[in-house]
PDB file of C-alpha atoms in Angstrom:
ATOM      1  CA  UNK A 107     286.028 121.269 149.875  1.00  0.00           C
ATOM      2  CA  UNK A 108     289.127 123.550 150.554  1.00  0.00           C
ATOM      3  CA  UNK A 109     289.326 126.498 152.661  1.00  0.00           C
ATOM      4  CA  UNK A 110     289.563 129.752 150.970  1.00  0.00           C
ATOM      5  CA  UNK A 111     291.404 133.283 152.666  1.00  0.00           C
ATOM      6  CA  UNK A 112     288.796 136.130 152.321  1.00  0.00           C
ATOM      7  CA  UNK A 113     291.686 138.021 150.795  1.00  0.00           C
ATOM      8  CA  UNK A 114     291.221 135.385 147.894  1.00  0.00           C
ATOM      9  CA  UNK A 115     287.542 136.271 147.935  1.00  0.00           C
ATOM     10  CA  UNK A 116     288.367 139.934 147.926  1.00  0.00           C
ATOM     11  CA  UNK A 117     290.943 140.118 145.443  1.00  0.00           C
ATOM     12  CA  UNK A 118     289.204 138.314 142.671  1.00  0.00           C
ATOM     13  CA  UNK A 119     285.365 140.484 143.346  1.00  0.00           C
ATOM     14  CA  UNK A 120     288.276 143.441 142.746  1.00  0.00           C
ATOM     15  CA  UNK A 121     289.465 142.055 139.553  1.00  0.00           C
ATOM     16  CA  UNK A 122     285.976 141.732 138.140  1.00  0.00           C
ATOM     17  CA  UNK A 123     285.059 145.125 139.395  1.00  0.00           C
ATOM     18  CA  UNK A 124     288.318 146.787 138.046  1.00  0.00           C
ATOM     19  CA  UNK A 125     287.956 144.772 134.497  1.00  0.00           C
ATOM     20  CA  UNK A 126     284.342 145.052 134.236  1.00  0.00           C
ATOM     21  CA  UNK A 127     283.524 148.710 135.022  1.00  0.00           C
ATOM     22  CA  UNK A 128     284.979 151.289 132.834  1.00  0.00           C
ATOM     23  CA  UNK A 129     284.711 154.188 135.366  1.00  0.00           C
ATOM     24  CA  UNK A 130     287.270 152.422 137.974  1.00  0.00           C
ATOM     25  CA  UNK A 131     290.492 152.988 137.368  1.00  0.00           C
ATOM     26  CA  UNK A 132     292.467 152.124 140.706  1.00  0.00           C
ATOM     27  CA  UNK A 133     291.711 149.115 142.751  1.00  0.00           C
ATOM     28  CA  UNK A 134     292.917 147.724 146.499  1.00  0.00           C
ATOM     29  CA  UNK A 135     292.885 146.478 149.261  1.00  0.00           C
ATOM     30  CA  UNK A 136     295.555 147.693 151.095  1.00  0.00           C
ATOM     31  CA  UNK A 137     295.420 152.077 150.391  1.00  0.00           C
ATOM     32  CA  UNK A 138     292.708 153.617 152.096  1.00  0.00           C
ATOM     33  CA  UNK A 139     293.085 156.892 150.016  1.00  0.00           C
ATOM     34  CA  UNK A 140     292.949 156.825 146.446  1.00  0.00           C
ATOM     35  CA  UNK A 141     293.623 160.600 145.797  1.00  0.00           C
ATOM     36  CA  UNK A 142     297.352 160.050 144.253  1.00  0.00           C
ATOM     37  CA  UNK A 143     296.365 157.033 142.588  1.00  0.00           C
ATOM     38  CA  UNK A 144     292.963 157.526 140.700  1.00  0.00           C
ATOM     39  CA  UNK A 145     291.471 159.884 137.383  1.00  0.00           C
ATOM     40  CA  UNK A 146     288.464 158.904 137.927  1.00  0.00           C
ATOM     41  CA  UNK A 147     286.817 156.108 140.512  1.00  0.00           C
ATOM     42  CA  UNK A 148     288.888 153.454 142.782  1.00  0.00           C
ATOM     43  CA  UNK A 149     287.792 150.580 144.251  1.00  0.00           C
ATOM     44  CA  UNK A 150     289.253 149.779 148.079  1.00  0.00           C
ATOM     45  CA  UNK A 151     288.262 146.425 149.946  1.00  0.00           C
ATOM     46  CA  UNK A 152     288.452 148.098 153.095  1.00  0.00           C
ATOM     47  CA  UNK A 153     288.414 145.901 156.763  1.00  0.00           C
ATOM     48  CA  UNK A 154     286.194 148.368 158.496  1.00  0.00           C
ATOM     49  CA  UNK A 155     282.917 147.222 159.337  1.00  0.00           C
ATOM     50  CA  UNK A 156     283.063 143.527 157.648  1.00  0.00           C
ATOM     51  CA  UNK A 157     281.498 140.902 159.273  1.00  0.00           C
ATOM     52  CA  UNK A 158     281.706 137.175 159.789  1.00  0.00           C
ATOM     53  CA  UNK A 159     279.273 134.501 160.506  1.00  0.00           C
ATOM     54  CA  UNK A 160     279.937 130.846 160.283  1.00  0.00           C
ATOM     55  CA  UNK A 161     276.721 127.969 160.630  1.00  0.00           C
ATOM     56  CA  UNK A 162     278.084 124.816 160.912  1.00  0.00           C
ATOM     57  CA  UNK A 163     276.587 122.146 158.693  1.00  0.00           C
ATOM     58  CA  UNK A 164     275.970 118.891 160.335  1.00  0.00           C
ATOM     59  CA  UNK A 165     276.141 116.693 157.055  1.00  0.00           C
ATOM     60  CA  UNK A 166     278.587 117.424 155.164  1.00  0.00           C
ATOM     61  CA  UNK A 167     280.725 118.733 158.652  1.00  0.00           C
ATOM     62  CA  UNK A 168     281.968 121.728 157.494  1.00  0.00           C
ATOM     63  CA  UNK A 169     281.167 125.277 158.359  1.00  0.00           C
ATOM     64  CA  UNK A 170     279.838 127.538 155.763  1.00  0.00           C
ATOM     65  CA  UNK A 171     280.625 131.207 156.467  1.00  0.00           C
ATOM     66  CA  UNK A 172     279.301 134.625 154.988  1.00  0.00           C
ATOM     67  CA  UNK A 173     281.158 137.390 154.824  1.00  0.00           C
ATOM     68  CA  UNK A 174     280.047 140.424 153.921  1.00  0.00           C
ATOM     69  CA  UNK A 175     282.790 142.354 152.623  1.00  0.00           C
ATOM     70  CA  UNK A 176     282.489 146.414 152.105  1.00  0.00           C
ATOM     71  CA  UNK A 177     283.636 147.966 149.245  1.00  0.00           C
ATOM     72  CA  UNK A 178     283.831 151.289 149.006  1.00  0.00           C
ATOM     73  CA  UNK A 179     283.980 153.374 145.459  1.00  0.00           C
ATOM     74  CA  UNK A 180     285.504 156.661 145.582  1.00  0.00           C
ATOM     75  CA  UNK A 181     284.334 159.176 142.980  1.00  0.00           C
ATOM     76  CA  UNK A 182     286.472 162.052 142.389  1.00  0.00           C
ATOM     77  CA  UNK A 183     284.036 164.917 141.645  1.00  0.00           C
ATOM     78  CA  UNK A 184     285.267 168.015 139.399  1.00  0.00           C
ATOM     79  CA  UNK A 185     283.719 170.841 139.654  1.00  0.00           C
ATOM     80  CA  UNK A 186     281.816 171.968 136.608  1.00  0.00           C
ATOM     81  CA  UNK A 187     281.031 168.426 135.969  1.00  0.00           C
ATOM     82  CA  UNK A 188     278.638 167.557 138.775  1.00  0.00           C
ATOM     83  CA  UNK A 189     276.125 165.632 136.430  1.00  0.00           C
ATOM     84  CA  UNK A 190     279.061 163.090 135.439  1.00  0.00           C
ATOM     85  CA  UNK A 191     280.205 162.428 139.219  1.00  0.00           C
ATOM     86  CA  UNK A 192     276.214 162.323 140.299  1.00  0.00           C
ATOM     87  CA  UNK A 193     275.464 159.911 137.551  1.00  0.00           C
ATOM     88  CA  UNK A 194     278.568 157.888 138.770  1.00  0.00           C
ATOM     89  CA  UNK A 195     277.520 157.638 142.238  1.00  0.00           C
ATOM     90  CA  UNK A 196     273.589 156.748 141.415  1.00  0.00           C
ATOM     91  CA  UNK A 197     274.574 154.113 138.004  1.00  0.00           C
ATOM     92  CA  UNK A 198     277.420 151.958 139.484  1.00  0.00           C
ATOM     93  CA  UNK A 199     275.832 150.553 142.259  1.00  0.00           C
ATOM     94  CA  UNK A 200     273.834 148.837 139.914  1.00  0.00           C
ATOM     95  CA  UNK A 201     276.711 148.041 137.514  1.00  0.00           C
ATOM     96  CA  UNK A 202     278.929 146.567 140.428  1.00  0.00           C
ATOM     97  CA  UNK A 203     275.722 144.490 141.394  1.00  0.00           C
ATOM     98  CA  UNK A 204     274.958 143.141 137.743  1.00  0.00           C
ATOM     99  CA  UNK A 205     279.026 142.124 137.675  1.00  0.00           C
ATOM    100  CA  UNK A 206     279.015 140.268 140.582  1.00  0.00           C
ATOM    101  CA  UNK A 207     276.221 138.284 139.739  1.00  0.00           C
ATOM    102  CA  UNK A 208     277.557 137.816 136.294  1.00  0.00           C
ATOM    103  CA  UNK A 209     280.416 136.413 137.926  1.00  0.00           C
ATOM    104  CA  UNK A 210     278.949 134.482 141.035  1.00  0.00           C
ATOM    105  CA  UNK A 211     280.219 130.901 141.292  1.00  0.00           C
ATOM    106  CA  UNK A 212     283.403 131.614 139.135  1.00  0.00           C
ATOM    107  CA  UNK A 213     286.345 132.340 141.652  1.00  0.00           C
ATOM    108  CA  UNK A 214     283.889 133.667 144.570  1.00  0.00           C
ATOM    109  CA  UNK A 215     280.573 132.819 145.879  1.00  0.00           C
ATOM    110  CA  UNK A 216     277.482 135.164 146.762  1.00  0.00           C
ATOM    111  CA  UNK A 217     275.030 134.304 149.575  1.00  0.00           C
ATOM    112  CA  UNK A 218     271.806 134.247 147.540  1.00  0.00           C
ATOM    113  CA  UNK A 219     270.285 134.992 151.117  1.00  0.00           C
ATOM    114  CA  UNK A 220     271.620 138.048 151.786  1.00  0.00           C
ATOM    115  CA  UNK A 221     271.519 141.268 149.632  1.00  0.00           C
ATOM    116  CA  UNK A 222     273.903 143.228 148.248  1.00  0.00           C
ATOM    117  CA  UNK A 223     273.579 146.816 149.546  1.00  0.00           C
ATOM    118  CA  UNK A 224     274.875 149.765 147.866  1.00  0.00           C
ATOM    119  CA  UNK A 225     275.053 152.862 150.075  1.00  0.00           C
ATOM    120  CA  UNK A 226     276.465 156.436 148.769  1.00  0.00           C
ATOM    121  CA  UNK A 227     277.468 158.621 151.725  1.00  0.00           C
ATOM    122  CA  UNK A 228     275.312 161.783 152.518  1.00  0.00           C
ATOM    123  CA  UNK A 229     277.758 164.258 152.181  1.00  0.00           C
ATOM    124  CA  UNK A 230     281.021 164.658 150.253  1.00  0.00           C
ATOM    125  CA  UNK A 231     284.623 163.826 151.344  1.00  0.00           C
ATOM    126  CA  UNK A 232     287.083 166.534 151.425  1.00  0.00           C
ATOM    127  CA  UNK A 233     290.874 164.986 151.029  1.00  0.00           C
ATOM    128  CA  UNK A 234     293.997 167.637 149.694  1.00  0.00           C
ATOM    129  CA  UNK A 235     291.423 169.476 148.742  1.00  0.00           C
ATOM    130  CA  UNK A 236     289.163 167.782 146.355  1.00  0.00           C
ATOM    131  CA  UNK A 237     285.717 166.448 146.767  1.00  0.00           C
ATOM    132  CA  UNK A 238     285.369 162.904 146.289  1.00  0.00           C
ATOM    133  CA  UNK A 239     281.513 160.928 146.344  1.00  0.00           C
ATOM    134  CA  UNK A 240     282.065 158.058 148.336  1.00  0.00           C
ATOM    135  CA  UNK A 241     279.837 154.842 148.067  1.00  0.00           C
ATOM    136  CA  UNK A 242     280.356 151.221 149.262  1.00  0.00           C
ATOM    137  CA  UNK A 243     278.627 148.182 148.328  1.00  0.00           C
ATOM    138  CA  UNK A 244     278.394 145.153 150.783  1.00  0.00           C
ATOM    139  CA  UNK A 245     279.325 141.709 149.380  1.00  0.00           C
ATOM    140  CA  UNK A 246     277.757 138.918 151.118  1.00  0.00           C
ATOM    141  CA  UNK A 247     280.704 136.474 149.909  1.00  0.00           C
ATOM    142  CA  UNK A 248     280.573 132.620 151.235  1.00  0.00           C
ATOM    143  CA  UNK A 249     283.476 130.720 151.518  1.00  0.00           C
ATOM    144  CA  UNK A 250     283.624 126.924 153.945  1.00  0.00           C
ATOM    145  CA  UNK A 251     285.869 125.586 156.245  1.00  0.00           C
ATOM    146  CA  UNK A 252     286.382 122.186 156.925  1.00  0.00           C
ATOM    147  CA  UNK A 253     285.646 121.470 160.651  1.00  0.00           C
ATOM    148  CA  UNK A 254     288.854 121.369 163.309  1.00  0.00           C
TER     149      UNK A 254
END
């Protein structure tokens, strides 16, 4: 068993979601605003409001730890084309979802006892000017750390 950063975790559940969803086009975890760098929907790991907990497992001596990670998905909306960005923010929660458990146990871990939760924001977000629908999905990633 090796210990694994959470910015391991988090940079290869962004690679999956940046190769495996067609409407995200920007991806990371260091820019909180993705109005220069996106067309269409970016992907940001963002620090705010993660959470840790570690259980410590007698056996094996090790402590097993779930993270759950929040990733938020910024859809730019254009006006005229509300259907596209409203179909956006209702389908990919469910796409992001179906990716990550496509891809559980490659290069990251889910908790199988915690659910993912995909949450859009009840109002729009207003940056430079355009309206962006902003979502984020919680990851409930597990890494382990051997004991000190």
């Amino acid at each position: 068993m090796t210990d694994t950063a959470v910015t391991t975790v988090i940079d290869n559940i962004l690679t999956h979601l940046d190769t495996h969803l067609s409407e995200v086009d920007y991806k990371s975890r260091t820019e909180f605003f993705p109005v220069m760098q996106t067309t269409n929907t970016a992907v940001l790991a963002m620090p705010f409001g993660m959470t840790t907990t570690a259980t410590f497992l007698a056996l094996s001596g090790s402590w097993r730890l779930v993270h759950r990670i929040p990733f938020e998905f910024w859809i730019k909306h254009v006006n005229g084309a509300a259907s596209t960005s409203t179909a956006a923010a209702f389908d990919l929660g469910y796409k992001a979802i179906r990716v990550l458990q496509d891809h559980d146990e490659t290069d990251f871990s889910l908790d199988a006892d915690t659910p993912l939760e995909w949450t859009v924001d009840p109002n729009p977000s207003t940056i430079n000017n355009l309206p962006w629908l902003v979502a984020t999905l919680v990851v409930p990633a597990v890494t382990y750390q051997e004991a000190a």
